[in-house]
């Protein structure tokens, strides 16, 4: 599956269809995950990211190596405070038949 970015009606905003690869943002650009993506992780690879989530009164700032796990339904908007690169990691859970083995969830 490829990641596709396209502009929305909001200047500087992008909508993403998840494909699991790194996303690069220039300072000031916005990127959005939509629908129910609970459990996905946004991982800051380079730069600084600002994250806000629908229904959450808090905003979050990530430095390289830090991760934000989506815990609610609704849109998640990621803004680049500096030129930045992020990765979206799929949810992981313990496989019931092998309690010590981690497996990625697939759609």
GROMACS .gro file of N, CA and C in nm:
model
  321
    1UNK      N    1   0.084  -0.118   0.000
    1UNK     CA    2   0.000   0.000   0.000
    1UNK      C    3   0.089   0.125   0.000
    2UNK      N    4   0.060   0.223  -0.085
    2UNK     CA    5   0.138   0.346  -0.092
    2UNK      C    6   0.076   0.453  -0.006
    3UNK      N    7   0.159   0.542   0.047
    3UNK     CA    8   0.109   0.659   0.117
    3UNK      C    9   0.078   0.764   0.012
    4UNK      N   10  -0.040   0.822   0.020
    4UNK     CA   11  -0.078   0.927  -0.072
    4UNK      C   12  -0.109   1.052   0.007
    5UNK      N   13  -0.046   1.162  -0.031
    5UNK     CA   14  -0.073   1.290   0.033
    5UNK      C   15  -0.144   1.379  -0.067
    6UNK      N   16  -0.245   1.450  -0.022
    6UNK     CA   17  -0.309   1.547  -0.108
    6UNK      C   18  -0.361   1.662  -0.025
    7UNK      N   19  -0.364   1.780  -0.085
    7UNK     CA   20  -0.407   1.900  -0.014
    7UNK      C   21  -0.557   1.897   0.012
    8UNK      N   22  -0.596   1.952   0.127
    8UNK     CA   23  -0.737   1.968   0.159
    8UNK      C   24  -0.775   2.113   0.131
    9UNK      N   25  -0.890   2.154   0.179
    9UNK     CA   26  -0.931   2.293   0.163
    9UNK      C   27  -0.856   2.386   0.256
   10UNK      N   28  -0.782   2.331   0.351
   10UNK     CA   29  -0.709   2.412   0.447
   10UNK      C   30  -0.567   2.435   0.397
   11UNK      N   31  -0.523   2.562   0.386
   11UNK     CA   32  -0.389   2.590   0.335
   11UNK      C   33  -0.283   2.518   0.418
   12UNK      N   34  -0.189   2.455   0.352
   12UNK     CA   35  -0.079   2.390   0.421
   12UNK      C   36  -0.114   2.258   0.486
   13UNK      N   37  -0.236   2.208   0.468
   13UNK     CA   38  -0.277   2.083   0.533
   13UNK      C   39  -0.272   1.968   0.432
   14UNK      N   40  -0.240   1.851   0.480
   14UNK     CA   41  -0.236   1.731   0.398
   14UNK      C   42  -0.321   1.624   0.464
   15UNK      N   43  -0.381   1.539   0.385
   15UNK     CA   44  -0.453   1.422   0.435
   15UNK      C   45  -0.376   1.301   0.387
   16UNK      N   46  -0.366   1.198   0.469
   16UNK     CA   47  -0.284   1.084   0.437
   16UNK      C   48  -0.366   0.956   0.435
   17UNK      N   49  -0.343   0.871   0.337
   17UNK     CA   50  -0.397   0.736   0.341
   17UNK      C   51  -0.280   0.649   0.383
   18UNK      N   52  -0.292   0.580   0.491
   18UNK     CA   53  -0.179   0.517   0.557
   18UNK      C   54  -0.113   0.409   0.475
   19UNK      N   55   0.019   0.418   0.465
   19UNK     CA   56   0.096   0.318   0.394
   19UNK      C   57   0.218   0.275   0.472
   20UNK      N   58   0.244   0.335   0.587
   20UNK     CA   59   0.350   0.290   0.675
   20UNK      C   60   0.488   0.346   0.647
   21UNK      N   61   0.506   0.433   0.551
   21UNK     CA   62   0.640   0.484   0.525
   21UNK      C   63   0.660   0.620   0.591
   22UNK      N   64   0.782   0.668   0.585
   22UNK     CA   65   0.814   0.797   0.647
   22UNK      C   66   0.747   0.910   0.569
   23UNK      N   67   0.708   1.013   0.641
   23UNK     CA   68   0.647   1.133   0.584
   23UNK      C   69   0.736   1.250   0.620
   24UNK      N   70   0.772   1.330   0.521
   24UNK     CA   71   0.854   1.448   0.546
   24UNK      C   72   0.767   1.571   0.537
   25UNK      N   73   0.784   1.661   0.634
   25UNK     CA   74   0.709   1.787   0.640
   25UNK      C   75   0.807   1.902   0.648
   26UNK      N   76   0.776   2.009   0.581
   26UNK     CA   77   0.853   2.132   0.597
   26UNK      C   78   0.796   2.210   0.714
   27UNK      N   79   0.878   2.297   0.770
   27UNK     CA   80   0.833   2.380   0.882
   27UNK      C   81   0.702   2.448   0.846
   28UNK      N   82   0.602   2.434   0.935
   28UNK     CA   83   0.472   2.497   0.915
   28UNK      C   84   0.369   2.411   0.843
   29UNK      N   85   0.410   2.302   0.780
   29UNK     CA   86   0.314   2.216   0.711
   29UNK      C   87   0.236   2.132   0.812
   30UNK      N   88   0.112   2.100   0.774
   30UNK     CA   89   0.025   2.016   0.855
   30UNK      C   90  -0.004   1.886   0.783
   31UNK      N   91  -0.029   1.782   0.861
   31UNK     CA   92  -0.058   1.649   0.807
   31UNK      C   93  -0.168   1.591   0.894
   32UNK      N   94  -0.263   1.519   0.836
   32UNK     CA   95  -0.377   1.473   0.913
   32UNK      C   96  -0.404   1.325   0.891
   33UNK      N   97  -0.430   1.255   1.002
   33UNK     CA   98  -0.481   1.118   1.000
   33UNK      C   99  -0.629   1.128   1.032
   34UNK      N  100  -0.712   1.060   0.954
   34UNK     CA  101  -0.856   1.067   0.977
   34UNK      C  102  -0.913   0.930   1.008
   35UNK      N  103  -1.037   0.931   1.055
   35UNK     CA  104  -1.114   0.811   1.089
   35UNK      C  105  -1.067   0.755   1.222
   36UNK      N  106  -1.100   0.631   1.247
   36UNK     CA  107  -1.065   0.567   1.374
   36UNK      C  108  -0.929   0.500   1.359
   37UNK      N  109  -0.825   0.567   1.403
   37UNK     CA  110  -0.689   0.514   1.392
   37UNK      C  111  -0.629   0.486   1.530
   38UNK      N  112  -0.718   0.460   1.627
   38UNK     CA  113  -0.670   0.432   1.762
   38UNK      C  114  -0.566   0.321   1.760
   39UNK      N  115  -0.461   0.341   1.838
   39UNK     CA  116  -0.354   0.243   1.848
   39UNK      C  117  -0.236   0.272   1.757
   40UNK      N  118  -0.256   0.349   1.649
   40UNK     CA  119  -0.143   0.385   1.565
   40UNK      C  120  -0.048   0.476   1.642
   41UNK      N  121   0.079   0.466   1.612
   41UNK     CA  122   0.180   0.553   1.674
   41UNK      C  123   0.237   0.647   1.570
   42UNK      N  124   0.252   0.773   1.608
   42UNK     CA  125   0.324   0.871   1.527
   42UNK      C  126   0.461   0.884   1.594
   43UNK      N  127   0.566   0.852   1.519
   43UNK     CA  128   0.701   0.853   1.573
   43UNK      C  129   0.779   0.965   1.506
   44UNK      N  130   0.836   1.055   1.586
   44UNK     CA  131   0.918   1.164   1.533
   44UNK      C  132   1.057   1.108   1.503
   45UNK      N  133   1.098   1.115   1.377
   45UNK     CA  134   1.228   1.065   1.336
   45UNK      C  135   1.332   1.178   1.333
   46UNK      N  136   1.290   1.296   1.289
   46UNK     CA  137   1.377   1.414   1.281
   46UNK      C  138   1.293   1.538   1.303
   47UNK      N  139   1.354   1.643   1.358
   47UNK     CA  140   1.285   1.770   1.376
   47UNK      C  141   1.196   1.770   1.499
   48UNK      N  142   1.100   1.862   1.500
   48UNK     CA  143   1.005   1.875   1.611
   48UNK      C  144   0.864   1.875   1.554
   49UNK      N  145   0.775   1.798   1.619
   49UNK     CA  146   0.636   1.787   1.574
   49UNK      C  147   0.541   1.835   1.683
   50UNK      N  148   0.432   1.898   1.641
   50UNK     CA  149   0.323   1.937   1.729
   50UNK      C  150   0.203   1.851   1.690
   51UNK      N  151   0.135   1.792   1.788
   51UNK     CA  152   0.023   1.702   1.761
   51UNK      C  153  -0.099   1.746   1.841
   52UNK      N  154  -0.213   1.751   1.775
   52UNK     CA  155  -0.340   1.775   1.843
   52UNK      C  156  -0.438   1.669   1.794
   53UNK      N  157  -0.528   1.628   1.883
   53UNK     CA  158  -0.622   1.521   1.851
   53UNK      C  159  -0.763   1.566   1.886
   54UNK      N  160  -0.856   1.537   1.797
   54UNK     CA  161  -0.996   1.570   1.817
   54UNK      C  162  -1.044   1.514   1.951
   55UNK      N  163  -1.106   1.599   2.033
   55UNK     CA  164  -1.160   1.557   2.161
   55UNK      C  165  -1.060   1.556   2.276
   56UNK      N  166  -0.934   1.593   2.250
   56UNK     CA  167  -0.830   1.597   2.354
   56UNK      C  168  -0.793   1.742   2.375
   57UNK      N  169  -0.805   1.790   2.497
   57UNK     CA  170  -0.774   1.930   2.527
   57UNK      C  171  -0.625   1.959   2.527
   58UNK      N  172  -0.543   1.856   2.536
   58UNK     CA  173  -0.397   1.873   2.538
   58UNK      C  174  -0.341   1.870   2.396
   59UNK      N  175  -0.231   1.942   2.376
   59UNK     CA  176  -0.150   1.930   2.257
   59UNK      C  177  -0.018   1.865   2.298
   60UNK      N  178   0.052   1.808   2.204
   60UNK     CA  179   0.175   1.734   2.234
   60UNK      C  180   0.286   1.780   2.141
   61UNK      N  181   0.408   1.787   2.192
   61UNK     CA  182   0.525   1.821   2.111
   61UNK      C  183   0.622   1.704   2.121
   62UNK      N  184   0.665   1.655   2.004
   62UNK     CA  185   0.757   1.541   2.000
   62UNK      C  186   0.893   1.584   1.947
   63UNK      N  187   0.997   1.534   2.011
   63UNK     CA  188   1.135   1.548   1.965
   63UNK      C  189   1.175   1.416   1.900
   64UNK      N  190   1.287   1.412   1.829
   64UNK     CA  191   1.330   1.287   1.766
   64UNK      C  192   1.334   1.171   1.865
   65UNK      N  193   1.278   1.058   1.822
   65UNK     CA  194   1.275   0.938   1.904
   65UNK      C  195   1.151   0.925   1.991
   66UNK      N  196   1.073   1.032   2.004
   66UNK     CA  197   0.952   1.026   2.085
   66UNK      C  198   0.834   0.979   2.002
   67UNK      N  199   0.733   0.924   2.069
   67UNK     CA  200   0.618   0.861   2.004
   67UNK      C  201   0.489   0.911   2.067
   68UNK      N  202   0.387   0.927   1.984
   68UNK     CA  203   0.252   0.960   2.029
   68UNK      C  204   0.161   0.846   1.984
   69UNK      N  205   0.088   0.786   2.077
   69UNK     CA  206  -0.005   0.678   2.044
   69UNK      C  207  -0.146   0.735   2.042
   70UNK      N  208  -0.215   0.716   1.931
   70UNK     CA  209  -0.352   0.767   1.916
   70UNK      C  210  -0.443   0.687   2.008
   71UNK      N  211  -0.511   0.757   2.099
   71UNK     CA  212  -0.594   0.690   2.199
   71UNK      C  213  -0.743   0.717   2.181
   72UNK      N  214  -0.779   0.806   2.089
   72UNK     CA  215  -0.920   0.844   2.072
   72UNK      C  216  -0.960   0.832   1.925
   73UNK      N  217  -1.091   0.824   1.902
   73UNK     CA  218  -1.144   0.834   1.766
   73UNK      C  219  -1.133   0.978   1.720
   74UNK      N  220  -1.133   0.997   1.592
   74UNK     CA  221  -1.133   1.132   1.537
   74UNK      C  222  -1.000   1.167   1.474
   75UNK      N  223  -0.998   1.284   1.412
   75UNK     CA  224  -0.879   1.331   1.340
   75UNK      C  225  -0.763   1.360   1.433
   76UNK      N  226  -0.644   1.336   1.380
   76UNK     CA  227  -0.519   1.374   1.447
   76UNK      C  228  -0.446   1.464   1.349
   77UNK      N  229  -0.407   1.583   1.395
   77UNK     CA  230  -0.333   1.676   1.311
   77UNK      C  231  -0.192   1.688   1.364
   78UNK      N  232  -0.095   1.673   1.273
   78UNK     CA  233   0.046   1.683   1.307
   78UNK      C  234   0.102   1.804   1.234
   79UNK      N  235   0.166   1.893   1.308
   79UNK     CA  236   0.229   2.010   1.249
   79UNK      C  237   0.380   2.003   1.267
   80UNK      N  238   0.452   2.053   1.168
   80UNK     CA  239   0.598   2.055   1.176
   80UNK      C  240   0.644   2.189   1.235
   81UNK      N  241   0.704   2.183   1.354
   81UNK     CA  242   0.760   2.303   1.418
   81UNK      C  243   0.890   2.343   1.349
   82UNK      N  244   0.960   2.244   1.293
   82UNK     CA  245   1.081   2.261   1.213
   82UNK      C  246   1.066   2.165   1.096
   83UNK      N  247   1.157   2.167   1.001
   83UNK     CA  248   1.156   2.062   0.900
   83UNK      C  249   1.162   1.930   0.976
   84UNK      N  250   1.078   1.835   0.939
   84UNK     CA  251   1.067   1.714   1.020
   84UNK      C  252   1.037   1.592   0.934
   85UNK      N  253   1.063   1.476   0.992
   85UNK     CA  254   1.027   1.348   0.930
   85UNK      C  255   0.962   1.263   1.037
   86UNK      N  256   0.851   1.199   1.002
   86UNK     CA  257   0.779   1.115   1.097
   86UNK      C  258   0.749   0.981   1.032
   87UNK      N  259   0.715   0.887   1.115
   87UNK     CA  260   0.674   0.754   1.069
   87UNK      C  261   0.549   0.716   1.145
   88UNK      N  262   0.458   0.649   1.080
   88UNK     CA  263   0.338   0.597   1.146
   88UNK      C  264   0.357   0.447   1.162
   89UNK      N  265   0.349   0.402   1.287
   89UNK     CA  266   0.366   0.260   1.316
   89UNK      C  267   0.231   0.199   1.347
   90UNK      N  268   0.204   0.078   1.295
   90UNK     CA  269   0.075   0.013   1.321
   90UNK      C  270   0.062  -0.029   1.466
   91UNK      N  271  -0.061  -0.052   1.510
   91UNK     CA  272  -0.082  -0.101   1.646
   91UNK      C  273  -0.019  -0.239   1.663
   92UNK      N  274   0.023  -0.270   1.783
   92UNK     CA  275   0.073  -0.403   1.812
   92UNK      C  276  -0.003  -0.459   1.930
   93UNK      N  277  -0.017  -0.587   1.933
   93UNK     CA  278  -0.086  -0.652   2.045
   93UNK      C  279  -0.019  -0.786   2.070
   94UNK      N  280  -0.041  -0.842   2.187
   94UNK     CA  281   0.009  -0.975   2.216
   94UNK      C  282  -0.081  -1.076   2.149
   95UNK      N  283  -0.022  -1.164   2.073
   95UNK     CA  284  -0.099  -1.269   2.006
   95UNK      C  285  -0.148  -1.367   2.112
   96UNK      N  286  -0.278  -1.396   2.120
   96UNK     CA  287  -0.332  -1.481   2.226
   96UNK      C  288  -0.267  -1.618   2.236
   97UNK      N  289  -0.235  -1.681   2.122
   97UNK     CA  290  -0.178  -1.815   2.128
   97UNK      C  291  -0.030  -1.815   2.168
   98UNK      N  292   0.033  -1.701   2.158
   98UNK     CA  293   0.175  -1.688   2.196
   98UNK      C  294   0.190  -1.562   2.281
   99UNK      N  295   0.166  -1.569   2.411
   99UNK     CA  296   0.162  -1.448   2.495
   99UNK      C  297   0.290  -1.367   2.496
  100UNK      N  298   0.403  -1.423   2.456
  100UNK     CA  299   0.528  -1.346   2.458
  100UNK      C  300   0.565  -1.292   2.320
  101UNK      N  301   0.481  -1.314   2.221
  101UNK     CA  302   0.512  -1.273   2.085
  101UNK      C  303   0.427  -1.152   2.047
  102UNK      N  304   0.490  -1.048   1.995
  102UNK     CA  305   0.418  -0.930   1.949
  102UNK      C  306   0.386  -0.945   1.801
  103UNK      N  307   0.266  -0.904   1.766
  103UNK     CA  308   0.227  -0.910   1.624
  103UNK      C  309   0.160  -0.779   1.585
  104UNK      N  310   0.186  -0.735   1.464
  104UNK     CA  311   0.120  -0.614   1.413
  104UNK      C  312  -0.020  -0.649   1.367
  105UNK      N  313  -0.114  -0.562   1.394
  105UNK     CA  314  -0.251  -0.579   1.346
  105UNK      C  315  -0.257  -0.543   1.199
  106UNK      N  316  -0.334  -0.616   1.123
  106UNK     CA  317  -0.349  -0.589   0.981
  106UNK      C  318  -0.497  -0.564   0.952
  107UNK      N  319  -0.520  -0.475   0.858
  107UNK     CA  320  -0.659  -0.448   0.816
  107UNK      C  321  -0.698  -0.539   0.704
   0.00000   0.00000   0.00000
